[in-house]
């Protein structure tokens, strides 16, 4: 059997056409007034020993209709569903797509007929471009090597805030809220995987970093102060990479960033100067949001380039494997009716690296604990992998539940999930262990054959 590793890559533009733009809606029912930068679907195809894998990334907040799109891709490319990563970069400045009955203002079925029709047309365009990118990547497979490296990037900050609030009677207490907390831990780990030809020409990059892709959230960069469509920090870094390494495709993915925001954002949290209570506001001067985007993207891009230059561990023989498990625990809806809480856990092994996708938003502390418990040296966590398969939402550990019990108030995400305390960490850890065990058993089989 051919032991050679192969890689191909392609991208397709999914920026909505002007004919659809006025009737599409963004998060929180926002309307669009123009385009700041283009949106893309990116595909990286891998092959080893006859097994093929597809890494797909969408410049959207969530990938629409993941169940249908995974089946569609398998049917038209022959790549098994468990070998397909279907991840979004979670920009908050792109059209809302997919069925979201539990997301209130993001549920397209409740919107006017013209919005529903425009959304369906846009979803059709996304599916067509997704398949085109996947096919081009598979058709472009060439002998390749891959390597990976780790670096640091300091463009994120923990958003779990503690406010000293004084009530009208003069009594002061601690109030929990979303904020900018430099004292609370934030994971600054940057992971980059490089795929290149045998002659050393870059084919593709896979970048992973834990931060919400929300520098431009509810920006006023569009006409009339409406939102300007943008791929935000992650998508801009991808485009910078594709300009710097001509002909390559660069996928940016979010790590365990449920509680990590960019250090600068159009969404501002500050203390009220009188009471100290948290105040949320959005800057409507578009030039300010663009300046923040360009500044943070440049910083993050420089950190990615620095990491790429240090990659030396290139390999030509690469084992590919994949697997899926579901973590199922007791959950509870907003009306207190019991319901299962589920998270899809998705392993994609590329040689010594294991990408672990989650159908929701893992918090950073829980993510670090899952990595520690796994014992896996190169376990890379990927948020927003086929998120709309189930209403997983934000995924956090009992430490966050304890904060809610201890303090008044809440942080973003606490009211967006059916998650209940006492279960999820062990359930996720067991899924990861089971997926890794199958990989380790395969490794033992190979060693036995060689001995």
CSV table of C-alpha atoms in Angstrom, one decimal:
chain,number,residue,atom,x,y,z
A,1,UNK,CA,0.0,0.0,0.0
A,2,UNK,CA,1.2,3.5,-0.8
A,3,UNK,CA,2.5,5.1,2.4
A,4,UNK,CA,2.8,8.5,0.9
A,5,UNK,CA,0.9,11.4,2.5
A,6,UNK,CA,-1.1,13.7,0.2
A,7,UNK,CA,-2.6,17.1,0.6
A,8,UNK,CA,-4.8,19.4,-1.5
A,9,UNK,CA,-6.6,22.7,-0.7
A,10,UNK,CA,-9.1,25.1,-2.1
A,11,UNK,CA,-11.4,28.0,-1.1
A,12,UNK,CA,-14.6,29.5,-2.5
A,13,UNK,CA,-16.1,32.9,-1.8
A,14,UNK,CA,-19.4,32.8,0.1
A,15,UNK,CA,-19.9,36.6,0.5
A,16,UNK,CA,-23.7,37.1,0.0
A,17,UNK,CA,-24.6,38.9,-3.3
A,18,UNK,CA,-26.1,42.3,-3.1
A,19,UNK,CA,-29.5,40.9,-4.3
A,20,UNK,CA,-29.8,39.0,-1.0
A,21,UNK,CA,-28.0,41.3,1.4
A,22,UNK,CA,-30.9,43.6,2.4
A,23,UNK,CA,-33.1,40.6,3.4
A,24,UNK,CA,-30.5,38.6,5.3
A,25,UNK,CA,-30.2,38.9,9.1
A,26,UNK,CA,-27.3,38.7,11.4
A,27,UNK,CA,-27.0,37.7,15.1
A,28,UNK,CA,-29.5,39.5,17.4
A,29,UNK,CA,-31.6,40.3,14.3
A,30,UNK,CA,-29.1,42.8,13.0
A,31,UNK,CA,-29.3,44.1,9.4
A,32,UNK,CA,-26.4,44.5,7.0
A,33,UNK,CA,-25.4,47.7,5.2
A,34,UNK,CA,-22.4,46.5,3.2
A,35,UNK,CA,-19.2,44.4,3.0
A,36,UNK,CA,-16.1,45.0,5.0
A,37,UNK,CA,-14.2,41.9,3.8
A,38,UNK,CA,-15.2,38.8,2.0
A,39,UNK,CA,-16.4,35.5,3.5
A,40,UNK,CA,-15.0,32.1,2.4
A,41,UNK,CA,-15.4,28.4,2.8
A,42,UNK,CA,-12.1,26.7,2.9
A,43,UNK,CA,-11.2,23.0,2.3
A,44,UNK,CA,-8.1,21.0,3.1
A,45,UNK,CA,-8.1,17.5,1.8
A,46,UNK,CA,-5.7,14.8,3.2
A,47,UNK,CA,-5.0,11.3,2.1
A,48,UNK,CA,-2.9,8.5,3.5
A,49,UNK,CA,-3.0,4.7,2.9
A,50,UNK,CA,-6.2,5.1,0.9
A,51,UNK,CA,-8.0,7.0,3.6
A,52,UNK,CA,-9.2,10.5,2.9
A,53,UNK,CA,-10.1,13.4,5.3
A,54,UNK,CA,-11.6,16.8,4.7
A,55,UNK,CA,-11.1,19.8,6.9
A,56,UNK,CA,-13.8,22.4,6.1
A,57,UNK,CA,-14.0,25.9,7.6
A,58,UNK,CA,-16.8,28.4,7.1
A,59,UNK,CA,-16.6,32.2,7.7
A,60,UNK,CA,-19.9,32.1,9.5
A,61,UNK,CA,-21.0,32.0,13.1
A,62,UNK,CA,-22.3,28.4,12.7
A,63,UNK,CA,-22.4,26.0,9.8
A,64,UNK,CA,-26.0,25.5,8.5
A,65,UNK,CA,-27.7,22.2,8.4
A,66,UNK,CA,-24.7,20.0,9.5
A,67,UNK,CA,-26.6,16.7,9.3
A,68,UNK,CA,-27.7,17.3,5.8
A,69,UNK,CA,-24.4,18.9,4.7
A,70,UNK,CA,-22.3,16.0,6.1
A,71,UNK,CA,-24.5,13.5,4.2
A,72,UNK,CA,-24.3,15.6,1.1
A,73,UNK,CA,-20.5,15.7,1.2
A,74,UNK,CA,-20.2,12.0,1.8
A,75,UNK,CA,-22.5,11.3,-1.1
A,76,UNK,CA,-20.7,13.6,-3.5
A,77,UNK,CA,-17.0,13.1,-2.4
A,78,UNK,CA,-16.9,9.6,-1.0
A,79,UNK,CA,-15.3,10.9,2.2
A,80,UNK,CA,-16.9,9.3,5.3
A,81,UNK,CA,-18.7,11.7,7.5
A,82,UNK,CA,-16.6,11.0,10.6
A,83,UNK,CA,-13.6,12.1,8.5
A,84,UNK,CA,-15.1,15.5,7.8
A,85,UNK,CA,-14.5,18.5,10.0
A,86,UNK,CA,-17.4,21.0,9.5
A,87,UNK,CA,-16.3,24.0,11.6
A,88,UNK,CA,-17.2,27.7,11.6
A,89,UNK,CA,-14.9,30.5,12.7
A,90,UNK,CA,-17.8,32.0,14.7
A,91,UNK,CA,-17.7,35.5,13.3
A,92,UNK,CA,-20.6,37.5,14.7
A,93,UNK,CA,-20.8,39.7,11.6
A,94,UNK,CA,-22.1,37.2,9.0
A,95,UNK,CA,-25.6,36.1,8.0
A,96,UNK,CA,-27.4,33.7,10.3
A,97,UNK,CA,-28.1,30.4,8.7
A,98,UNK,CA,-29.5,27.0,9.8
A,99,UNK,CA,-32.4,26.0,12.0
A,100,UNK,CA,-32.2,27.6,15.5
A,101,UNK,CA,-35.4,27.2,17.4
A,102,UNK,CA,-33.6,27.8,20.7
A,103,UNK,CA,-31.8,31.0,19.8
A,104,UNK,CA,-34.7,33.5,20.0
A,105,UNK,CA,-33.8,36.4,17.7
A,106,UNK,CA,-31.7,34.1,15.5
A,107,UNK,CA,-34.6,31.8,14.6
A,108,UNK,CA,-35.2,32.5,10.9
A,109,UNK,CA,-38.5,30.6,10.8
A,110,UNK,CA,-40.0,33.4,12.9
A,111,UNK,CA,-38.9,36.2,10.6
A,112,UNK,CA,-40.8,37.7,7.6
A,113,UNK,CA,-41.2,35.6,4.4
A,114,UNK,CA,-38.6,37.6,2.4
A,115,UNK,CA,-36.0,37.0,5.1
A,116,UNK,CA,-36.7,33.3,5.1
A,117,UNK,CA,-36.5,33.1,1.3
A,118,UNK,CA,-33.2,35.0,1.2
A,119,UNK,CA,-31.7,32.8,3.9
A,120,UNK,CA,-32.7,29.7,2.0
A,121,UNK,CA,-31.0,31.1,-1.2
A,122,UNK,CA,-27.9,31.9,0.8
A,123,UNK,CA,-27.8,28.4,2.3
A,124,UNK,CA,-28.0,27.0,-1.2
A,125,UNK,CA,-25.1,29.1,-2.3
A,126,UNK,CA,-23.1,28.0,0.7
A,127,UNK,CA,-23.7,24.3,0.0
A,128,UNK,CA,-22.7,24.7,-3.7
A,129,UNK,CA,-19.5,26.5,-2.8
A,130,UNK,CA,-18.7,24.0,0.0
A,131,UNK,CA,-18.9,21.1,-2.5
A,132,UNK,CA,-16.9,23.0,-5.1
A,133,UNK,CA,-14.1,23.7,-2.6
A,134,UNK,CA,-14.1,20.1,-1.3
A,135,UNK,CA,-13.9,18.7,-4.8
A,136,UNK,CA,-11.2,21.0,-5.9
A,137,UNK,CA,-9.2,20.2,-2.8
A,138,UNK,CA,-9.6,16.4,-3.4
A,139,UNK,CA,-8.7,16.8,-7.1
A,140,UNK,CA,-5.6,18.8,-6.2
A,141,UNK,CA,-4.1,16.1,-3.9
A,142,UNK,CA,-0.3,16.0,-4.3
A,143,UNK,CA,2.5,14.3,-2.4
A,144,UNK,CA,3.1,16.3,0.8
A,145,UNK,CA,4.7,16.6,4.2
A,146,UNK,CA,3.3,18.2,7.3
A,147,UNK,CA,4.6,19.7,10.5
A,148,UNK,CA,3.3,21.5,13.5
A,149,UNK,CA,4.3,23.9,16.1
A,150,UNK,CA,3.2,25.9,19.1
A,151,UNK,CA,3.5,29.6,19.9
A,152,UNK,CA,1.8,32.3,22.0
A,153,UNK,CA,-0.5,35.1,21.0
A,154,UNK,CA,-1.7,37.7,23.5
A,155,UNK,CA,-4.8,39.0,21.7
A,156,UNK,CA,-7.4,37.3,24.1
A,157,UNK,CA,-8.6,38.1,27.6
A,158,UNK,CA,-10.9,36.3,30.1
A,159,UNK,CA,-14.4,37.8,30.0
A,160,UNK,CA,-15.6,36.6,33.4
A,161,UNK,CA,-15.9,39.9,35.3
A,162,UNK,CA,-16.4,40.7,39.0
A,163,UNK,CA,-17.9,44.2,39.7
A,164,UNK,CA,-18.0,46.0,43.0
A,165,UNK,CA,-21.5,47.4,42.8
A,166,UNK,CA,-23.0,49.9,45.3
A,167,UNK,CA,-26.8,49.8,45.6
A,168,UNK,CA,-29.0,52.8,46.4
A,169,UNK,CA,-28.7,52.1,50.1
A,170,UNK,CA,-25.0,52.5,50.0
A,171,UNK,CA,-24.2,48.8,50.4
A,172,UNK,CA,-21.4,47.4,48.2
A,173,UNK,CA,-21.2,43.8,47.0
A,174,UNK,CA,-19.6,41.7,44.3
A,175,UNK,CA,-21.6,41.3,41.1
A,176,UNK,CA,-20.8,38.7,38.4
A,177,UNK,CA,-21.0,39.9,34.8
A,178,UNK,CA,-19.3,39.8,31.4
A,179,UNK,CA,-16.2,42.0,31.3
A,180,UNK,CA,-12.5,42.3,30.6
A,181,UNK,CA,-10.6,40.5,33.4
A,182,UNK,CA,-6.8,40.5,32.9
A,183,UNK,CA,-6.4,38.9,36.4
A,184,UNK,CA,-8.3,35.7,35.5
A,185,UNK,CA,-6.4,33.1,33.5
A,186,UNK,CA,-6.5,33.1,29.7
A,187,UNK,CA,-4.9,30.4,27.5
A,188,UNK,CA,-2.7,32.1,25.0
A,189,UNK,CA,-1.5,28.9,23.2
A,190,UNK,CA,-1.3,29.1,19.5
A,191,UNK,CA,-1.2,26.0,17.4
A,192,UNK,CA,-0.2,25.9,13.7
A,193,UNK,CA,0.0,22.9,11.3
A,194,UNK,CA,1.7,23.4,8.0
A,195,UNK,CA,1.2,21.2,4.9
A,196,UNK,CA,3.6,21.6,2.0
A,197,UNK,CA,4.8,19.9,-1.2
A,198,UNK,CA,7.9,17.7,-1.2
A,199,UNK,CA,9.6,20.8,-2.7
A,200,UNK,CA,8.7,22.9,0.3
A,201,UNK,CA,5.9,25.0,-1.2
A,202,UNK,CA,3.0,25.6,1.3
A,203,UNK,CA,-0.3,24.0,0.4
A,204,UNK,CA,-2.3,24.7,3.5
A,205,UNK,CA,-2.2,25.8,7.1
A,206,UNK,CA,-4.5,24.8,10.1
A,207,UNK,CA,-4.4,27.4,12.8
A,208,UNK,CA,-6.1,27.0,16.2
A,209,UNK,CA,-6.4,29.7,18.9
A,210,UNK,CA,-8.8,30.2,21.8
A,211,UNK,CA,-10.6,33.5,21.3
A,212,UNK,CA,-14.2,34.6,20.4
A,213,UNK,CA,-14.1,36.0,16.8
A,214,UNK,CA,-16.0,39.1,17.8
A,215,UNK,CA,-13.8,42.2,17.3
A,216,UNK,CA,-16.4,43.5,14.9
A,217,UNK,CA,-19.6,42.4,16.7
A,218,UNK,CA,-22.6,44.7,15.8
A,219,UNK,CA,-20.2,47.1,14.1
A,220,UNK,CA,-21.5,50.2,12.4
A,221,UNK,CA,-19.4,49.9,9.3
A,222,UNK,CA,-22.2,49.4,6.9
A,223,UNK,CA,-24.4,52.1,5.2
A,224,UNK,CA,-26.6,53.9,7.6
A,225,UNK,CA,-24.7,52.6,10.6
A,226,UNK,CA,-25.8,49.0,9.8
A,227,UNK,CA,-23.5,46.0,10.3
A,228,UNK,CA,-20.7,45.5,7.8
A,229,UNK,CA,-20.2,41.9,6.9
A,230,UNK,CA,-16.7,40.6,7.9
A,231,UNK,CA,-14.9,37.4,8.7
A,232,UNK,CA,-13.4,39.3,11.7
A,233,UNK,CA,-10.1,38.4,13.3
A,234,UNK,CA,-9.9,34.8,12.3
A,235,UNK,CA,-10.9,35.3,8.7
A,236,UNK,CA,-8.6,38.3,8.3
A,237,UNK,CA,-5.6,36.3,9.6
A,238,UNK,CA,-6.5,33.5,7.1
A,239,UNK,CA,-6.5,36.1,4.3
A,240,UNK,CA,-3.2,37.6,5.5
A,241,UNK,CA,-1.7,34.1,5.4
A,242,UNK,CA,-3.0,33.4,1.9
A,243,UNK,CA,-1.5,36.6,0.7
A,244,UNK,CA,1.9,35.9,2.4
A,245,UNK,CA,2.1,32.3,1.1
A,246,UNK,CA,0.8,32.6,-2.4
A,247,UNK,CA,-1.5,29.8,-3.5
A,248,UNK,CA,-2.1,28.3,0.0
A,249,UNK,CA,-5.3,27.9,1.9
A,250,UNK,CA,-5.2,28.9,5.6
A,251,UNK,CA,-7.9,27.6,8.0
A,252,UNK,CA,-8.3,29.5,11.3
A,253,UNK,CA,-10.2,27.7,14.0
A,254,UNK,CA,-11.4,28.6,17.5
A,255,UNK,CA,-10.0,26.7,20.5
A,256,UNK,CA,-11.6,26.5,23.9
A,257,UNK,CA,-12.8,30.1,23.9
A,258,UNK,CA,-16.2,30.0,25.6
A,259,UNK,CA,-15.0,32.6,28.2
A,260,UNK,CA,-12.3,34.3,26.2
A,261,UNK,CA,-12.8,37.6,24.2
A,262,UNK,CA,-10.5,39.6,22.1
A,263,UNK,CA,-8.6,42.3,24.0
A,264,UNK,CA,-10.3,44.9,21.9
A,265,UNK,CA,-13.8,44.7,20.6
A,266,UNK,CA,-16.7,46.8,19.3
A,267,UNK,CA,-18.6,45.3,22.3
A,268,UNK,CA,-17.5,47.2,25.3
A,269,UNK,CA,-18.1,46.3,29.0
A,270,UNK,CA,-17.2,48.9,31.6
A,271,UNK,CA,-18.1,50.0,35.1
A,272,UNK,CA,-20.8,52.6,35.7
A,273,UNK,CA,-19.0,55.5,37.3
A,274,UNK,CA,-21.6,56.0,40.0
A,275,UNK,CA,-22.7,52.5,41.0
A,276,UNK,CA,-19.9,50.3,39.6
A,277,UNK,CA,-22.5,48.1,37.8
A,278,UNK,CA,-21.5,46.6,34.5
A,279,UNK,CA,-22.5,48.6,31.4
A,280,UNK,CA,-22.6,47.1,27.9
A,281,UNK,CA,-22.3,49.3,24.8
A,282,UNK,CA,-21.4,49.1,21.1
A,283,UNK,CA,-19.3,51.6,19.2
A,284,UNK,CA,-21.2,52.8,16.1
A,285,UNK,CA,-18.3,54.8,14.5
A,286,UNK,CA,-17.2,52.2,11.9
A,287,UNK,CA,-13.7,53.6,11.6
A,288,UNK,CA,-13.0,52.6,15.3
A,289,UNK,CA,-14.1,49.0,14.8
A,290,UNK,CA,-12.0,48.7,11.6
A,291,UNK,CA,-9.0,50.1,13.4
A,292,UNK,CA,-9.4,47.5,16.2
A,293,UNK,CA,-9.8,44.7,13.6
A,294,UNK,CA,-6.7,45.7,11.6
A,295,UNK,CA,-4.6,46.1,14.8
A,296,UNK,CA,-5.5,42.8,16.4
A,297,UNK,CA,-5.3,40.9,13.1
A,298,UNK,CA,-1.8,42.3,12.4
A,299,UNK,CA,-0.7,41.3,15.9
A,300,UNK,CA,-2.2,37.8,15.6
A,301,UNK,CA,-0.9,37.3,12.1
A,302,UNK,CA,2.7,38.2,13.3
A,303,UNK,CA,2.4,35.6,16.0
A,304,UNK,CA,1.2,32.9,13.5
A,305,UNK,CA,4.1,33.8,11.1
A,306,UNK,CA,6.6,33.5,14.0
A,307,UNK,CA,5.2,30.1,14.9
A,308,UNK,CA,5.3,28.9,11.3
A,309,UNK,CA,9.0,29.8,11.0
A,310,UNK,CA,9.8,27.6,13.9
A,311,UNK,CA,8.1,24.4,12.5
A,312,UNK,CA,10.8,21.8,11.9
A,313,UNK,CA,9.1,18.5,12.6
A,314,UNK,CA,7.9,17.7,9.1
A,315,UNK,CA,6.7,14.2,8.4
A,316,UNK,CA,6.0,12.4,5.2
A,317,UNK,CA,4.3,9.2,6.5
A,318,UNK,CA,1.1,10.3,8.3
A,319,UNK,CA,-1.6,8.1,9.8
A,320,UNK,CA,-5.2,9.4,9.5
A,321,UNK,CA,-8.1,8.2,11.7
A,322,UNK,CA,-11.4,9.6,13.0
A,323,UNK,CA,-14.2,8.8,15.4
A,324,UNK,CA,-17.3,10.3,17.0
A,325,UNK,CA,-18.9,9.9,20.4
A,326,UNK,CA,-21.7,11.7,22.1
A,327,UNK,CA,-21.5,12.9,25.7
A,328,UNK,CA,-25.0,12.6,27.1
A,329,UNK,CA,-25.9,14.0,30.5
A,330,UNK,CA,-29.1,15.1,32.3
A,331,UNK,CA,-30.2,18.6,31.2
A,332,UNK,CA,-32.9,21.1,31.8
A,333,UNK,CA,-34.8,23.6,29.6
A,334,UNK,CA,-35.6,27.1,30.7
A,335,UNK,CA,-39.1,26.0,31.8
A,336,UNK,CA,-37.4,23.4,34.1
A,337,UNK,CA,-38.5,20.5,32.1
A,338,UNK,CA,-35.9,17.7,32.0
A,339,UNK,CA,-34.1,17.0,28.7
A,340,UNK,CA,-30.9,15.2,27.7
A,341,UNK,CA,-27.9,17.5,27.3
A,342,UNK,CA,-25.7,16.3,24.5
A,343,UNK,CA,-22.3,17.2,23.0
A,344,UNK,CA,-20.8,15.6,19.9
A,345,UNK,CA,-17.1,14.8,20.4
A,346,UNK,CA,-15.2,14.4,17.2
A,347,UNK,CA,-11.7,13.0,16.8
A,348,UNK,CA,-9.6,13.7,13.7
A,349,UNK,CA,-6.1,12.3,14.0
A,350,UNK,CA,-3.4,13.6,11.6
A,351,UNK,CA,-0.2,11.8,12.5
A,352,UNK,CA,0.9,12.8,16.0
A,353,UNK,CA,-1.8,15.5,16.2
A,354,UNK,CA,-5.3,14.9,17.4
A,355,UNK,CA,-8.0,17.5,16.6
A,356,UNK,CA,-10.9,17.1,19.0
A,357,UNK,CA,-14.0,18.9,17.7
A,358,UNK,CA,-17.0,19.9,19.9
A,359,UNK,CA,-20.5,20.8,18.8
A,360,UNK,CA,-20.6,23.8,21.1
A,361,UNK,CA,-18.4,26.3,22.9
A,362,UNK,CA,-16.0,24.8,25.5
A,363,UNK,CA,-14.8,27.2,28.2
A,364,UNK,CA,-11.0,27.5,28.6
A,365,UNK,CA,-10.8,26.1,32.1
A,366,UNK,CA,-12.7,23.0,31.2
A,367,UNK,CA,-10.7,22.7,28.0
A,368,UNK,CA,-7.4,22.7,29.9
A,369,UNK,CA,-8.7,20.1,32.3
A,370,UNK,CA,-9.8,17.8,29.5
A,371,UNK,CA,-6.4,18.1,27.9
A,372,UNK,CA,-4.7,17.3,31.2
A,373,UNK,CA,-6.9,14.3,31.8
A,374,UNK,CA,-6.4,12.9,28.3
A,375,UNK,CA,-2.7,12.5,28.7
A,376,UNK,CA,-2.3,13.3,25.0
A,377,UNK,CA,0.6,15.6,24.2
A,378,UNK,CA,-0.9,17.1,21.0
A,379,UNK,CA,-4.6,17.3,21.7
A,380,UNK,CA,-6.0,20.4,19.9
A,381,UNK,CA,-9.5,21.4,20.9
A,382,UNK,CA,-11.8,22.8,18.2
A,383,UNK,CA,-15.0,24.6,19.0
A,384,UNK,CA,-18.0,25.0,16.7
A,385,UNK,CA,-17.7,21.6,14.9
A,386,UNK,CA,-21.1,20.9,13.5
A,387,UNK,CA,-22.7,23.0,16.3
A,388,UNK,CA,-26.2,22.9,15.1
A,389,UNK,CA,-26.6,19.2,15.4
A,390,UNK,CA,-27.9,19.8,18.9
A,391,UNK,CA,-28.4,22.7,21.3
A,392,UNK,CA,-25.2,22.3,23.2
A,393,UNK,CA,-24.4,26.0,23.4
A,394,UNK,CA,-21.7,27.0,26.0
A,395,UNK,CA,-20.0,24.1,27.7
A,396,UNK,CA,-18.5,24.9,31.1
A,397,UNK,CA,-17.5,23.1,34.3
A,398,UNK,CA,-18.7,23.1,37.8
A,399,UNK,CA,-16.3,26.0,38.7
A,400,UNK,CA,-18.5,28.3,36.6
A,401,UNK,CA,-21.7,27.0,38.2
A,402,UNK,CA,-20.1,27.7,41.6
A,403,UNK,CA,-19.6,31.4,40.6
A,404,UNK,CA,-23.3,31.7,39.8
A,405,UNK,CA,-24.2,30.3,43.2
A,406,UNK,CA,-21.7,32.6,45.0
A,407,UNK,CA,-22.5,35.9,43.3
A,408,UNK,CA,-25.5,37.7,41.9
A,409,UNK,CA,-25.6,38.3,38.2
A,410,UNK,CA,-24.4,36.1,35.4
A,411,UNK,CA,-22.0,36.0,32.4
A,412,UNK,CA,-22.7,35.6,28.7
A,413,UNK,CA,-23.6,32.0,28.1
A,414,UNK,CA,-25.2,31.0,31.4
A,415,UNK,CA,-28.7,31.5,30.0
A,416,UNK,CA,-27.9,29.9,26.6
A,417,UNK,CA,-27.6,26.2,27.6
A,418,UNK,CA,-29.4,23.2,29.0
A,419,UNK,CA,-26.2,22.2,30.8
A,420,UNK,CA,-26.6,21.1,34.4
A,421,UNK,CA,-23.8,20.9,37.1
A,422,UNK,CA,-22.0,17.7,38.1
A,423,UNK,CA,-21.8,15.8,34.9
A,424,UNK,CA,-20.2,17.2,31.8
A,425,UNK,CA,-16.5,17.1,32.6
A,426,UNK,CA,-16.5,13.4,33.3
A,427,UNK,CA,-18.8,12.7,30.3
A,428,UNK,CA,-16.5,14.6,27.9
A,429,UNK,CA,-13.3,13.1,29.4
A,430,UNK,CA,-14.8,9.6,29.0
A,431,UNK,CA,-15.6,10.3,25.3
A,432,UNK,CA,-12.1,11.6,24.7
A,433,UNK,CA,-10.5,8.6,26.4
A,434,UNK,CA,-12.6,6.2,24.4
A,435,UNK,CA,-11.7,7.9,21.1
A,436,UNK,CA,-8.0,8.1,22.0
A,437,UNK,CA,-7.9,4.4,23.2
A,438,UNK,CA,-8.9,3.3,19.7
A,439,UNK,CA,-6.0,5.3,18.3
A,440,UNK,CA,-3.6,3.8,20.9
A,441,UNK,CA,-4.8,0.3,20.2
A,442,UNK,CA,-4.0,0.9,16.5
A,443,UNK,CA,-0.6,2.1,17.5
A,444,UNK,CA,0.1,-1.0,19.5
A,445,UNK,CA,-1.0,-3.2,16.5
A,446,UNK,CA,1.5,-1.4,14.3
A,447,UNK,CA,4.3,-1.9,16.8
A,448,UNK,CA,3.4,-5.6,17.2
A,449,UNK,CA,3.6,-6.0,13.4
A,450,UNK,CA,7.0,-4.3,13.3
A,451,UNK,CA,8.5,-6.4,16.1
